[in-house]
Coordinates of N, CA and C in Angstrom, one line a residue:
X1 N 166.4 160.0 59.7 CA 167.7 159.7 60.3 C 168.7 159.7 59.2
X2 N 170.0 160.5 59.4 CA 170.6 160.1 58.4 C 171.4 158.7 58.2
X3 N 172.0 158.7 57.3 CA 173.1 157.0 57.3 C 173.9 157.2 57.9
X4 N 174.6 158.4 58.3 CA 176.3 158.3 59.2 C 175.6 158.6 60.4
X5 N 175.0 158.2 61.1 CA 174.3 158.7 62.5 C 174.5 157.4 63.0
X6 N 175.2 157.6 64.4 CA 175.3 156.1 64.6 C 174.4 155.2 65.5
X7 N 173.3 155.6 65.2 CA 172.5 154.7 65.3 C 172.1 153.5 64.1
X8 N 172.2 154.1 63.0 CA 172.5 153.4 61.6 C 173.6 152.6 61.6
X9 N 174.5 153.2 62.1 CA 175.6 152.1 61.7 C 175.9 151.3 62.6
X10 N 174.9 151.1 63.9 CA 175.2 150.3 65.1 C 174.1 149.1 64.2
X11 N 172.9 149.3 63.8 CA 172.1 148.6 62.9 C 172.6 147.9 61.9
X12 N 173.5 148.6 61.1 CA 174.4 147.2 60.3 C 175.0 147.1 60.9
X13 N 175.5 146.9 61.9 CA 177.0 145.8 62.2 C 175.9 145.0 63.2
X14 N 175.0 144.9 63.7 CA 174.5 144.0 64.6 C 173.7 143.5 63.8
X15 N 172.5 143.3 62.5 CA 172.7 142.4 61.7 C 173.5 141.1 61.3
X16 N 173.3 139.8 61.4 CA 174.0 139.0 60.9 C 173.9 138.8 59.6
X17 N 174.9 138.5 58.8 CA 175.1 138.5 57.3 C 174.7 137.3 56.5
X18 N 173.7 137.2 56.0 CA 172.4 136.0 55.2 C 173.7 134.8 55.1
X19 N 174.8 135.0 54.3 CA 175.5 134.5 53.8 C 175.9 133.2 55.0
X20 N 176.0 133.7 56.3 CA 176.5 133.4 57.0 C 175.6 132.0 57.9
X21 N 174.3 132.5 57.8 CA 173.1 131.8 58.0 C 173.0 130.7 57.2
X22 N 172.9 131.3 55.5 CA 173.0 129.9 54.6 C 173.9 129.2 55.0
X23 N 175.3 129.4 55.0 CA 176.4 128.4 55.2 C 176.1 127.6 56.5
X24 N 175.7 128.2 57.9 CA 175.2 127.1 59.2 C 174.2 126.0 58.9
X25 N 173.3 126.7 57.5 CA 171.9 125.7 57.4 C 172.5 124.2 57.0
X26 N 173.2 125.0 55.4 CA 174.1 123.8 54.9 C 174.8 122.5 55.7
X27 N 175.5 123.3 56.5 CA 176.3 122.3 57.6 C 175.4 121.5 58.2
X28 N 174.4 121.8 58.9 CA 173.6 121.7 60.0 C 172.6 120.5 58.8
X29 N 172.4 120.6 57.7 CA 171.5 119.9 56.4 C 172.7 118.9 56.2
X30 N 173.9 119.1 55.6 CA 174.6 118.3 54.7 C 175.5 117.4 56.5
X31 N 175.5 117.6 57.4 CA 176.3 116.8 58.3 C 175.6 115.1 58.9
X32 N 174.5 115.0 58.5 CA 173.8 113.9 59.0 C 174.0 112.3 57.5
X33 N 174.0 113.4 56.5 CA 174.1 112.2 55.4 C 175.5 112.4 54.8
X34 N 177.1 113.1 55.5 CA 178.2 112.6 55.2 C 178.7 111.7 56.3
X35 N 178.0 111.5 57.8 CA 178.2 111.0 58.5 C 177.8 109.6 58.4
X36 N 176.6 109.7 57.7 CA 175.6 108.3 57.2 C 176.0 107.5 56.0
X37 N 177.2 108.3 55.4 CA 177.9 107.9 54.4 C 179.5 107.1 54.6
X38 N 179.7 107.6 55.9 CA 180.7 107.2 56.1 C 180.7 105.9 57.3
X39 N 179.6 106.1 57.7 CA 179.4 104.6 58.5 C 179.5 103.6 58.0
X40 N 179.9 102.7 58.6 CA 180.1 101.2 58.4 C 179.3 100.2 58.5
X41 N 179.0 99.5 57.4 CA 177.3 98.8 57.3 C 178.1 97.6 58.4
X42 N 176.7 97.3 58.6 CA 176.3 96.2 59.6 C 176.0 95.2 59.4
X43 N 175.6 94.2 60.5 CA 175.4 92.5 59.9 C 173.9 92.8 59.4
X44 N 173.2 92.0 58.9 CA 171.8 91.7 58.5 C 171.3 91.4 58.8
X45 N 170.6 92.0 59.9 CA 169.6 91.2 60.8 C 168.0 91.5 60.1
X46 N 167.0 90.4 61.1 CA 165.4 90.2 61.0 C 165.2 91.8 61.2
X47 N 164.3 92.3 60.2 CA 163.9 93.9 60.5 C 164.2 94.3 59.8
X48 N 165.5 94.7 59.7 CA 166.4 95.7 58.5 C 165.9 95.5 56.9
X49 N 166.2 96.5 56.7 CA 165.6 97.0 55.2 C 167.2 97.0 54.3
X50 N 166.7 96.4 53.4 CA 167.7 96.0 52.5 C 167.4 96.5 51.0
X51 N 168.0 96.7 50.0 CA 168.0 97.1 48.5 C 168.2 96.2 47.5
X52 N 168.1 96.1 46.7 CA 168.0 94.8 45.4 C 169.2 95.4 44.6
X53 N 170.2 94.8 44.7 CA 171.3 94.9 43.6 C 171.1 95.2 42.2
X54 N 170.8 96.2 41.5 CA 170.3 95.7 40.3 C 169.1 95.3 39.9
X55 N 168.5 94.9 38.7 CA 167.3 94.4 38.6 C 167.6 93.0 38.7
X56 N 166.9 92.2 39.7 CA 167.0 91.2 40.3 C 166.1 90.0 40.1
X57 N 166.3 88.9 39.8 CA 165.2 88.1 39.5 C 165.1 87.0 41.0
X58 N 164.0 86.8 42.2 CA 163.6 86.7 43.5 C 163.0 85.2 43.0
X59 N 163.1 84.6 43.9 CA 162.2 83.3 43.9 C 161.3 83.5 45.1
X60 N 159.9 83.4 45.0 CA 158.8 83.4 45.7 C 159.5 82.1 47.1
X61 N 158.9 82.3 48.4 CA 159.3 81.6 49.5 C 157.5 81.3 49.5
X62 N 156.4 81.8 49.6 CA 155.3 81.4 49.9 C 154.7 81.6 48.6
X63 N 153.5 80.5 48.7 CA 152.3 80.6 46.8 C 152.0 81.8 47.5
X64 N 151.7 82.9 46.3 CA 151.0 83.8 46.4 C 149.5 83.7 45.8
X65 N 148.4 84.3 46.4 CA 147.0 84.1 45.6 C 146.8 84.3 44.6
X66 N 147.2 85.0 43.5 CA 147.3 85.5 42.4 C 148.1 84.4 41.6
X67 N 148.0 83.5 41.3 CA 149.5 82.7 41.0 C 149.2 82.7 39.5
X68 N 148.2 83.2 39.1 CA 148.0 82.8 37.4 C 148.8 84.3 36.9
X69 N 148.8 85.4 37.6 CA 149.3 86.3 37.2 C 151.0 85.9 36.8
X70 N 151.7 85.1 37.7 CA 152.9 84.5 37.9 C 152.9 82.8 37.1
X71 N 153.4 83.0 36.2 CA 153.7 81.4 35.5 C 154.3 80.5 36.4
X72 N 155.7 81.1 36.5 CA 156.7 79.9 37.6 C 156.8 80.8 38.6
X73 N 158.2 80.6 39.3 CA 158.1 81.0 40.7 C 158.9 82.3 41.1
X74 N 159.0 82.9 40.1 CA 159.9 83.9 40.0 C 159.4 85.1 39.8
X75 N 160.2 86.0 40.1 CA 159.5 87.2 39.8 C 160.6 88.3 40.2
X76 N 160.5 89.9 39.2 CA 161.4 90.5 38.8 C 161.4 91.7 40.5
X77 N 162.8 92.0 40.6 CA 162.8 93.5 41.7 C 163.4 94.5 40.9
X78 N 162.9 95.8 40.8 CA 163.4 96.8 40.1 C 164.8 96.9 41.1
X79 N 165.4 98.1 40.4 CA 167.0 98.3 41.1 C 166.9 99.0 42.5
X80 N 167.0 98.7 43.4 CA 166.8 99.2 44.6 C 165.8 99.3 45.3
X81 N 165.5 97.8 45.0 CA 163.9 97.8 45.7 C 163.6 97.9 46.7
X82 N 163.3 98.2 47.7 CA 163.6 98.1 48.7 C 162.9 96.7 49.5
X83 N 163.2 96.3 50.4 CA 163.1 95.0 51.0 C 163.3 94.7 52.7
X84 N 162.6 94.6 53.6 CA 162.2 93.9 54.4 C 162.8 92.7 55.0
X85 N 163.9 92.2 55.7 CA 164.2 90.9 56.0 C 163.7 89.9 57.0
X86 N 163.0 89.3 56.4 CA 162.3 88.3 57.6 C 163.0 86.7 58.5
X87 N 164.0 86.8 57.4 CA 164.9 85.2 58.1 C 166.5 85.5 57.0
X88 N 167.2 85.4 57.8 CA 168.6 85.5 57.2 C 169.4 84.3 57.4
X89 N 170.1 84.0 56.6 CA 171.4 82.6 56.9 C 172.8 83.0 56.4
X90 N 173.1 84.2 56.9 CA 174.4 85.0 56.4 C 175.6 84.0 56.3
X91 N 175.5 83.3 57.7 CA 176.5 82.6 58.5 C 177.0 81.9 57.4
X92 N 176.5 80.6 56.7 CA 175.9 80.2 55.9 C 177.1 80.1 54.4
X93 N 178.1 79.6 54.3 CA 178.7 79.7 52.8 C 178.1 80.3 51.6
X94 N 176.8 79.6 51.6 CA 175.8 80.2 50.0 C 174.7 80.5 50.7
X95 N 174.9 81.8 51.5 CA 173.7 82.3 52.4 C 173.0 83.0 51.5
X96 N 171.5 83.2 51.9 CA 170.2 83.3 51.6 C 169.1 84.1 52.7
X97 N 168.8 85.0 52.1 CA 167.7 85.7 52.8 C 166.7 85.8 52.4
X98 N 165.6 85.6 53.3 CA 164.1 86.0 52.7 C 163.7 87.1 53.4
X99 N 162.9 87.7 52.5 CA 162.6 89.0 52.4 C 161.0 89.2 52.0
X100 N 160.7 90.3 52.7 CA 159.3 91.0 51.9 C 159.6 92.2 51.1
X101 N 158.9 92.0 50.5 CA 158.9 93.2 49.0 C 158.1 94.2 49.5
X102 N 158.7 95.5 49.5 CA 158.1 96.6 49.7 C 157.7 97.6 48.8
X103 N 158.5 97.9 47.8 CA 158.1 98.8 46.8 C 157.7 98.1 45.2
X104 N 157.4 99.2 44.3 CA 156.7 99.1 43.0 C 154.9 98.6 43.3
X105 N 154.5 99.4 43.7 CA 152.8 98.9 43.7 C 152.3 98.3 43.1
X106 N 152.6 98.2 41.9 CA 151.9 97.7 40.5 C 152.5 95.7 40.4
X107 N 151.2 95.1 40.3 CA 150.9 94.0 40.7 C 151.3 93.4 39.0
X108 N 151.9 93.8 38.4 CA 152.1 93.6 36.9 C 153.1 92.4 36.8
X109 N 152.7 91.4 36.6 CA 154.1 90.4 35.6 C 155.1 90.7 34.5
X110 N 156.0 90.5 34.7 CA 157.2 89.4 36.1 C 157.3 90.4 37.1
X111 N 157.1 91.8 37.3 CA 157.4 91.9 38.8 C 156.9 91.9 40.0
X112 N 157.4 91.7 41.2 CA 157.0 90.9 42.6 C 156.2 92.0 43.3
X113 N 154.9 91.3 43.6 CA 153.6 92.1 43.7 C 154.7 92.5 45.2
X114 N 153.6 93.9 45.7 CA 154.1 94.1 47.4 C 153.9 93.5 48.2
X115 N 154.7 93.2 49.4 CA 154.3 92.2 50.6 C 154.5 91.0 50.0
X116 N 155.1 90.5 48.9 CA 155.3 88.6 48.2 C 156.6 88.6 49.6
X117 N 156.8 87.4 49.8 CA 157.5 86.8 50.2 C 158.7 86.5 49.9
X118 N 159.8 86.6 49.2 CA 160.9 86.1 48.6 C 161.8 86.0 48.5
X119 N 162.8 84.8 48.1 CA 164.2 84.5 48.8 C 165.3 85.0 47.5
X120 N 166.8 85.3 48.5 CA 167.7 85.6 47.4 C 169.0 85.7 47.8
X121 N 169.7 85.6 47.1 CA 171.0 85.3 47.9 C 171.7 86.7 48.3
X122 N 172.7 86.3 48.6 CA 173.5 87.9 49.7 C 174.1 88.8 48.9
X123 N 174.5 88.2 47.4 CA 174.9 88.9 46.8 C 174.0 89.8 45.7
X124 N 172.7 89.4 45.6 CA 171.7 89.9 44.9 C 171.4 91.2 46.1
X125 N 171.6 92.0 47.0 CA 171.4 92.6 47.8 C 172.2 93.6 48.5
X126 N 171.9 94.7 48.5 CA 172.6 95.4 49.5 C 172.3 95.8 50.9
X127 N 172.7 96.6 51.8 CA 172.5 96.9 52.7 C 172.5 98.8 53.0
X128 N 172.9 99.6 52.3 CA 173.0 100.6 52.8 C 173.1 101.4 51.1
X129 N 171.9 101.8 50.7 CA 172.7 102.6 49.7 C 173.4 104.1 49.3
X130 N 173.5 104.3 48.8 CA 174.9 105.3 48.4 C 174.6 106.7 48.7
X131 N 174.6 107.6 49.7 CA 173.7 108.6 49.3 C 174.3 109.8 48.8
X132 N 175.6 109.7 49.2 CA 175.8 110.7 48.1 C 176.2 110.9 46.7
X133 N 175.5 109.6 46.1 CA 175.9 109.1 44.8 C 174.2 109.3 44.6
X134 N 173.2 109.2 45.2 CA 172.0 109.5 44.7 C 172.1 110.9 44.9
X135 N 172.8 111.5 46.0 CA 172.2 112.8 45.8 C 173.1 113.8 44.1
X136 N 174.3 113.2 44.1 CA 175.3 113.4 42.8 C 173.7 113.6 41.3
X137 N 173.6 112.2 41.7 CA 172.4 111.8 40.6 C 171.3 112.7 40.4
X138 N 170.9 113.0 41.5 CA 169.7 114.1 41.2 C 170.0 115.2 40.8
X139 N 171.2 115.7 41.3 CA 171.8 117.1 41.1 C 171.7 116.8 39.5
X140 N 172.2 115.8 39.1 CA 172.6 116.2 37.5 C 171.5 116.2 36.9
X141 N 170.8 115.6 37.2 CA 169.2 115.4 36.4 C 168.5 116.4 36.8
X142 N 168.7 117.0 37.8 CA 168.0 118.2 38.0 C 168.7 119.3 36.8
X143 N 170.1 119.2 36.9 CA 171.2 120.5 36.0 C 170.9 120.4 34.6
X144 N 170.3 118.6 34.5 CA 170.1 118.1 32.6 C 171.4 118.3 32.2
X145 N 172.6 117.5 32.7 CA 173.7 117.0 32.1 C 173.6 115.7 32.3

């Protein structure tokens, strides 16, 4: 068949153009976490999953078994640890929430084994973190700038 026969050229124009497909994926990929970015955090309730401001130092709410591993009653949260809320007192002037510890596996002192129990105030904590500042983050560490 040649190229100018129009059967050929009914074949590219009824093709859709890659370009056009990438850019719908994009949309369809990048619309759920600028939308999730732009929401407005909420109160703190029992359930919700919270983040550790920074590297955080937690005071234990129950002895844990292990207590020789732990000197006093404290123990470290890496930076965005993530966390579990099991009793909140927002309302509260110098409000305090207790929390279970979910991440860092490693049972290592000072930091807070998984599943410890532990209390911390509202400002040691967040509620929603940043995603398009993590996703910023990876991009660069992926580019090595």
């Amino acid at each position: 068949m040649a190229p100018d026969s129009p059967n050929a050229q009914d074949q590219n124009q009824t093709e859709p153009p890659l370009w056009s497909i990438g850019i719908a994926m994009m949309i369809i990929l990048l619309a759920p976490l600028i939308l999730y970015s732009f929401a407005p955090v909420g109160p703190i309730r029992e359930g919700d999953t919270i983040f550790s401001s920074g590297q955080q130092r937690a005071t234990f709410t129950t002895p844990i078994a292990s207590q020789s591993l732990h000197p006093d009653e404290t123990c470290l949260l890496d930076p965005n640890s993530p966390l579990i809320v099991l009793e909140n007192s927002a309302g509260e002037p110098d409000g305090w929430i207790k929390a279970e510890v979910q991440g860092n596996p490693t049972a290592e002192w000072p930091f807070c084994p998984v599943h410890a129990e532990v209390r911390l105030s509202l400002h040691q904590v967040f509620q929603k973190p940043a995603v398009l500042g993590t996703v910023r983050d990876t991009l660069m560490r992926w580019l090595g700038k």
